[in-house]
XYZ file of C-alpha atoms in Angstrom:
309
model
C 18.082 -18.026 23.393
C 17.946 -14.988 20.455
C 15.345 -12.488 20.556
C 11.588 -13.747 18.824
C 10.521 -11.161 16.721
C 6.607 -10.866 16.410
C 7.187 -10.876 12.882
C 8.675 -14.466 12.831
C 5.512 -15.606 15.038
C 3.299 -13.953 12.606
C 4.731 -15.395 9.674
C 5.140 -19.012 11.121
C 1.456 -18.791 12.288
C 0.678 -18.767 8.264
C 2.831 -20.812 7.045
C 1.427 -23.550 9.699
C -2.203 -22.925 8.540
C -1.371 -22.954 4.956
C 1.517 -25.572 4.854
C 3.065 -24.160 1.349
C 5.854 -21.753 1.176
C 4.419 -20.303 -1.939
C 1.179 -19.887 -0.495
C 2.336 -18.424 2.936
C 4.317 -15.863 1.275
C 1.592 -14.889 -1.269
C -0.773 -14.297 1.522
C 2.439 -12.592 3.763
C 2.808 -10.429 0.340
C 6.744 -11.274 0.891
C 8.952 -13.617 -1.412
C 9.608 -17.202 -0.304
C 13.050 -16.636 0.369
C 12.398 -14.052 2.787
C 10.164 -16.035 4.365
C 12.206 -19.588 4.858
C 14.768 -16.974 6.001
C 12.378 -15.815 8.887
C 11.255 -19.615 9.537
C 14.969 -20.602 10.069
C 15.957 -17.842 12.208
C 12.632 -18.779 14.635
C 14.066 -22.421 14.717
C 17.046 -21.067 15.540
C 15.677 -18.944 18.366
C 13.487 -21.941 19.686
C 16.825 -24.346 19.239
C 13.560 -26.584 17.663
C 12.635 -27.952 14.233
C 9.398 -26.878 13.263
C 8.737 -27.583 10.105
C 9.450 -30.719 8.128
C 9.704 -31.417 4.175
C 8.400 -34.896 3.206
C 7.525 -35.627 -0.859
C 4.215 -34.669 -0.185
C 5.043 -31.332 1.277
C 5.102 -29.830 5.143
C 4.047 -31.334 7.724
C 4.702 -29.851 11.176
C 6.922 -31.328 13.887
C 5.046 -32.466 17.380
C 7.009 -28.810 18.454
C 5.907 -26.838 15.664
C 2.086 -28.235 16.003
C 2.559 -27.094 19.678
C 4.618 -23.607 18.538
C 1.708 -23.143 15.750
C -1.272 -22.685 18.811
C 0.988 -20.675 21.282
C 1.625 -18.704 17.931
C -1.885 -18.476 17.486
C -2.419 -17.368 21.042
C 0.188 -15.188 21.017
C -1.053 -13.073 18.199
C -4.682 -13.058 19.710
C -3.326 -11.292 22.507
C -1.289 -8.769 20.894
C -4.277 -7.863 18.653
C -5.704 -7.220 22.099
C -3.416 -5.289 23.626
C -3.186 -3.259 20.541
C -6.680 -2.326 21.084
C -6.481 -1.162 24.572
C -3.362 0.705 24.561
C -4.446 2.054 20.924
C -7.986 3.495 19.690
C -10.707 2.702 22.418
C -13.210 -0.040 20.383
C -15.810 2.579 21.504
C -13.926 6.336 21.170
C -11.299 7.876 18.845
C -8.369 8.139 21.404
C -5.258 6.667 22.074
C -2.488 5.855 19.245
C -3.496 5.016 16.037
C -0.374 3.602 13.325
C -1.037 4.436 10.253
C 1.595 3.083 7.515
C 0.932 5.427 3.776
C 2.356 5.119 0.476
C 4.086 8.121 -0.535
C 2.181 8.325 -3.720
C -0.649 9.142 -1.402
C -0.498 10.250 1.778
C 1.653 13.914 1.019
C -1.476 14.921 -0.990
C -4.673 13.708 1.039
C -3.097 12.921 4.762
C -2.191 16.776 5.320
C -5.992 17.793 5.350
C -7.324 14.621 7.258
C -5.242 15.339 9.640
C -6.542 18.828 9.993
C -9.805 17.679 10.392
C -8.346 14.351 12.536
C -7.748 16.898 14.935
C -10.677 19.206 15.366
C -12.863 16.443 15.449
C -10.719 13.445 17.337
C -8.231 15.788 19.811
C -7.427 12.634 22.014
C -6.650 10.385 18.850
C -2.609 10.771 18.096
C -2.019 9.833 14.211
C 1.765 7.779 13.653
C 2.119 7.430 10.173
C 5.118 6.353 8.729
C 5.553 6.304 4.355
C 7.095 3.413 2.558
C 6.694 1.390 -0.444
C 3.073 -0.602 -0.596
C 5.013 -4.203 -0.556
C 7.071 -2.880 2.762
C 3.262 -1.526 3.765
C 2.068 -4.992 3.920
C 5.264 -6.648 5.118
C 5.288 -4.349 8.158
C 1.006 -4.415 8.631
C 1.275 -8.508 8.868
C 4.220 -8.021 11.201
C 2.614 -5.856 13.458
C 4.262 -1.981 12.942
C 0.963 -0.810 11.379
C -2.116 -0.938 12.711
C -3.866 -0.372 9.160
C -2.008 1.219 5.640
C -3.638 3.202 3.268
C -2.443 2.198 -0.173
C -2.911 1.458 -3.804
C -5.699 -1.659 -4.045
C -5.266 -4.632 -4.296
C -2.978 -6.032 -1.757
C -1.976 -9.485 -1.385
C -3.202 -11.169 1.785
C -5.749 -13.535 2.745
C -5.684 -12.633 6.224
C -6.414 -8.640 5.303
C -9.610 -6.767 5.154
C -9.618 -4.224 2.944
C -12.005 -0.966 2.532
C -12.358 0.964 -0.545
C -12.164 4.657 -0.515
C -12.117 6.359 -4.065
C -10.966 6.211 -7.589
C -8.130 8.139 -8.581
C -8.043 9.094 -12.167
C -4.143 8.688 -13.918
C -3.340 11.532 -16.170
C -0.882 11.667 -18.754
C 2.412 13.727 -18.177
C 4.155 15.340 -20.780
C 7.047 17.653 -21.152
C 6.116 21.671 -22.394
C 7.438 20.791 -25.835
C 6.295 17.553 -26.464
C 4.020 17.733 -29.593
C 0.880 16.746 -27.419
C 1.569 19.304 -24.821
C -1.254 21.730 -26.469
C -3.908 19.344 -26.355
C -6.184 18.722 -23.250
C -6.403 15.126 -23.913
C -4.811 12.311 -25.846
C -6.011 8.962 -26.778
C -4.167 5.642 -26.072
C -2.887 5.353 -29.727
C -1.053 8.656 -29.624
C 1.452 6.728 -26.892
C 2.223 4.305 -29.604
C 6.119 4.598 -29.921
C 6.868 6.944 -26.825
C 8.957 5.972 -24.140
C 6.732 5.942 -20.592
C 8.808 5.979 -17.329
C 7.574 4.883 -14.052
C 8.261 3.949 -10.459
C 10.186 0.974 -9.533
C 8.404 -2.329 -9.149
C 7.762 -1.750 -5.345
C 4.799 0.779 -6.283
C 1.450 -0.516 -7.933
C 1.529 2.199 -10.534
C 4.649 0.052 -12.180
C 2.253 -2.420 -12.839
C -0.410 -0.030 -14.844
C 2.559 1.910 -16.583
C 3.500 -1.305 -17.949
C 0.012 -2.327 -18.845
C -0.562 0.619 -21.063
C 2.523 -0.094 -22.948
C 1.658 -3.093 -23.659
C -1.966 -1.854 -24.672
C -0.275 1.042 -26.609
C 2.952 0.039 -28.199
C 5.163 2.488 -25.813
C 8.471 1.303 -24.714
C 9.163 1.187 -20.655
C 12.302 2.709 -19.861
C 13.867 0.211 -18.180
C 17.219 2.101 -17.636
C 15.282 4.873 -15.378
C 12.965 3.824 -12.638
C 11.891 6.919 -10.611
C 11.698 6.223 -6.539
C 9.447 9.022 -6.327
C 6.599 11.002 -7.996
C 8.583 14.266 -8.160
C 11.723 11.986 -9.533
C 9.149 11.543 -12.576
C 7.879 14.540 -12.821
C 11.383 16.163 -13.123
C 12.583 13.484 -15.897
C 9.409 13.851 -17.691
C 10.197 18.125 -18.131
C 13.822 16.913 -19.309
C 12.288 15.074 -22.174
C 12.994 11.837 -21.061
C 9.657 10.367 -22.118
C 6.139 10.688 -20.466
C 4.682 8.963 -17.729
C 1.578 8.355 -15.644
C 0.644 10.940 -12.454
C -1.851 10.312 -9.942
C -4.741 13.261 -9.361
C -3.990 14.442 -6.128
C -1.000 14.628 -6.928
C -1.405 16.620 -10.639
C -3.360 19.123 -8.181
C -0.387 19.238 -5.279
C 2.202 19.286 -7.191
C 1.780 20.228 -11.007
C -0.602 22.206 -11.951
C 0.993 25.055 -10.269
C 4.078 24.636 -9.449
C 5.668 22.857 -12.631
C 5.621 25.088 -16.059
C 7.719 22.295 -17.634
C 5.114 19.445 -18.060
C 1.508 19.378 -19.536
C -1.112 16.997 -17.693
C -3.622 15.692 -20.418
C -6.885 13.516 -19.755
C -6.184 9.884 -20.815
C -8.980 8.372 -23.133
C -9.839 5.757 -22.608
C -9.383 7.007 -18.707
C -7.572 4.649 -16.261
C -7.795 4.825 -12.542
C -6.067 3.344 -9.717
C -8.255 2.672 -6.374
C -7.226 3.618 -3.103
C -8.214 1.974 -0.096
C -7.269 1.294 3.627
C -6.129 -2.110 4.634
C -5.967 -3.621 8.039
C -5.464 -7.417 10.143
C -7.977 -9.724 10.057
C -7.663 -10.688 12.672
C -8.229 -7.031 14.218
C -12.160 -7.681 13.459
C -13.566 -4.291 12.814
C -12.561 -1.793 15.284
C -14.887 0.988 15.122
C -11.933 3.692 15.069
C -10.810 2.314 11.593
C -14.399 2.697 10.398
C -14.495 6.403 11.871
C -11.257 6.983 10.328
C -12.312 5.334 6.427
C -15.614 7.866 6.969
C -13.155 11.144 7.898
C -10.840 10.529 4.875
C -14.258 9.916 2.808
C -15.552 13.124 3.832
C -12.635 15.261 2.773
C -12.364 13.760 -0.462
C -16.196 14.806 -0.542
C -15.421 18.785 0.624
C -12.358 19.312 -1.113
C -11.549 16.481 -4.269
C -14.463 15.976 -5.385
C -13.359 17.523 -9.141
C -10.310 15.002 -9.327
C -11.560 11.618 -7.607
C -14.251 9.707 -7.197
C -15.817 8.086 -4.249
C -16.274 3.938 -4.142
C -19.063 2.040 -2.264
């Protein structure tokens, strides 16, 4: 028999509950081809059919009804072992895996862990950066314990916390004709050419938005896989883009003499949040970790961002 992965167990336990492929992979945050791929390769492992198409959708087999409560239990007890070989339910000790998009965690993670560490000694922080649809991917499938990322995610089976609101700024290069000004207006876009990150990253989404809203044109032919990527093609005069506040502070401000920042009026804002398994309940650690990150934005952003109920 091939190796079960607890990501195929995970997935098949929502696509048993749900009974659409569409749905399941909405809530999964995956496409449905990925998923069907998983599916098959967990019949494959079993040497079972679990899931049947009739005309009026799935149905399970008598072994995938059976498959979909071991799955269940399954999962029930990894959450649980998870929690006592992790963060005690009671103390901030253990291991705590924490998956970050890049477009956050380089700019706020550095000082909560600072303070992580002065004020939790026995916790040990994992974090590991990737794009927020691999964030999800890899929190359903068990390699995160909770993600701290651009809101919303997709996901029924998430809980999600709020943290702040992180004002966008516009980024222009040093001779771009609104490089003197300390703000521009959404009309003044009409006719530039914004760049942005790939469609992976939830600032794609908002880039695009305002071009619509303002008659810019999205480069399609450059998609930047990083912040700095954009920042650098924005001082060659490629066009102007969209940069996130902590990282305008990090990043530009002082290092970069090639690009203006201006205040966007109307102002647009992206909200960051921590996101987590349902079916985790509500550990106290993640609570205790939402209120640390809360209180350095507090002490030491409170000119860029804004804090969120």
């Amino acid at each position: 028999m091939s190796n079960i992965t607890l990501r195929q167990i995970r997935y098949f336990a929502v696509l048993s509950s749900t009974l659409q492929y569409r749905r399941a992979a909405q809530q999964l945050g995956i496409s449905q081809p990925s998923l069907s791929l998983q599916i098959a390769a967990l019949e494959e492992a079993l040497g079972a059919r679990l899931i049947e198409r009739k005309r009026s959708g799935l149905i399970l087999t008598p072994t995938g009804r059976e498959a979909a409560a071991q799955a269940e239990r399954v999962l029930r007890e990894v959450d649980g072992l998870v929690h006592v070989a992790g963060p005690s339910r009671s103390e901030m000790s253990g291991t705590l895996r924490l998956g970050s998009s890049p477009t956050i965690g380089p700019y706020l993670l550095p000082r909560v862990l600072r303070q992580l560490h002065q004020s939790y000694p026995d916790l040990k922080l994992v974090i590991r950066d990737s794009t927020p649809k691999e964030l999800v991917e890899d929190l359903i499938a068990g390699r995160h314990d909770m993600i701290l990322t651009q809101l919303p995610v997709p996901g029924d089976n998430l809980r999600l916390r709020t943290l702040f609101r992180e004002p966008l700024s516009l980024a222009v290069a040093r001779e771009h004709p609104l490089a003197e000004r300390k703000q521009a207006v959404r009309a003044d876009l009409s006719g530039e050419s914004l760049l942005s990150l790939s469609p992976a990253f939830a600032l794609h989404t908002q880039v695009t938005g305002l071009g619509v809203d303002t008659g810019a044109t999205l480069r399609n032919d450059f998609e930047g896989t990083s912040l700095d990527a954009l920042r650098q093609m924005v001082s060659l005069g490629m066009g102007v883009t969209l940069l996130p506040a902590l990282y305008v502070r990090s990043e530009v401000n002082l290092r970069d003499p090639d690009v203006s920042v201006l205040d966007l009026r109307p102002p647009l804002y992206r909200q960051i949040g921590l996101a987590w398994r349902a079916a985790s309940g509500e550990p106290p650690a993640f609570a205790r970790f939402a209120d640390l990150i809360r209180d350095v934005v507090r002490t030491e952003f409170a000119a860029e961002v804004t804090l969120t109920s």
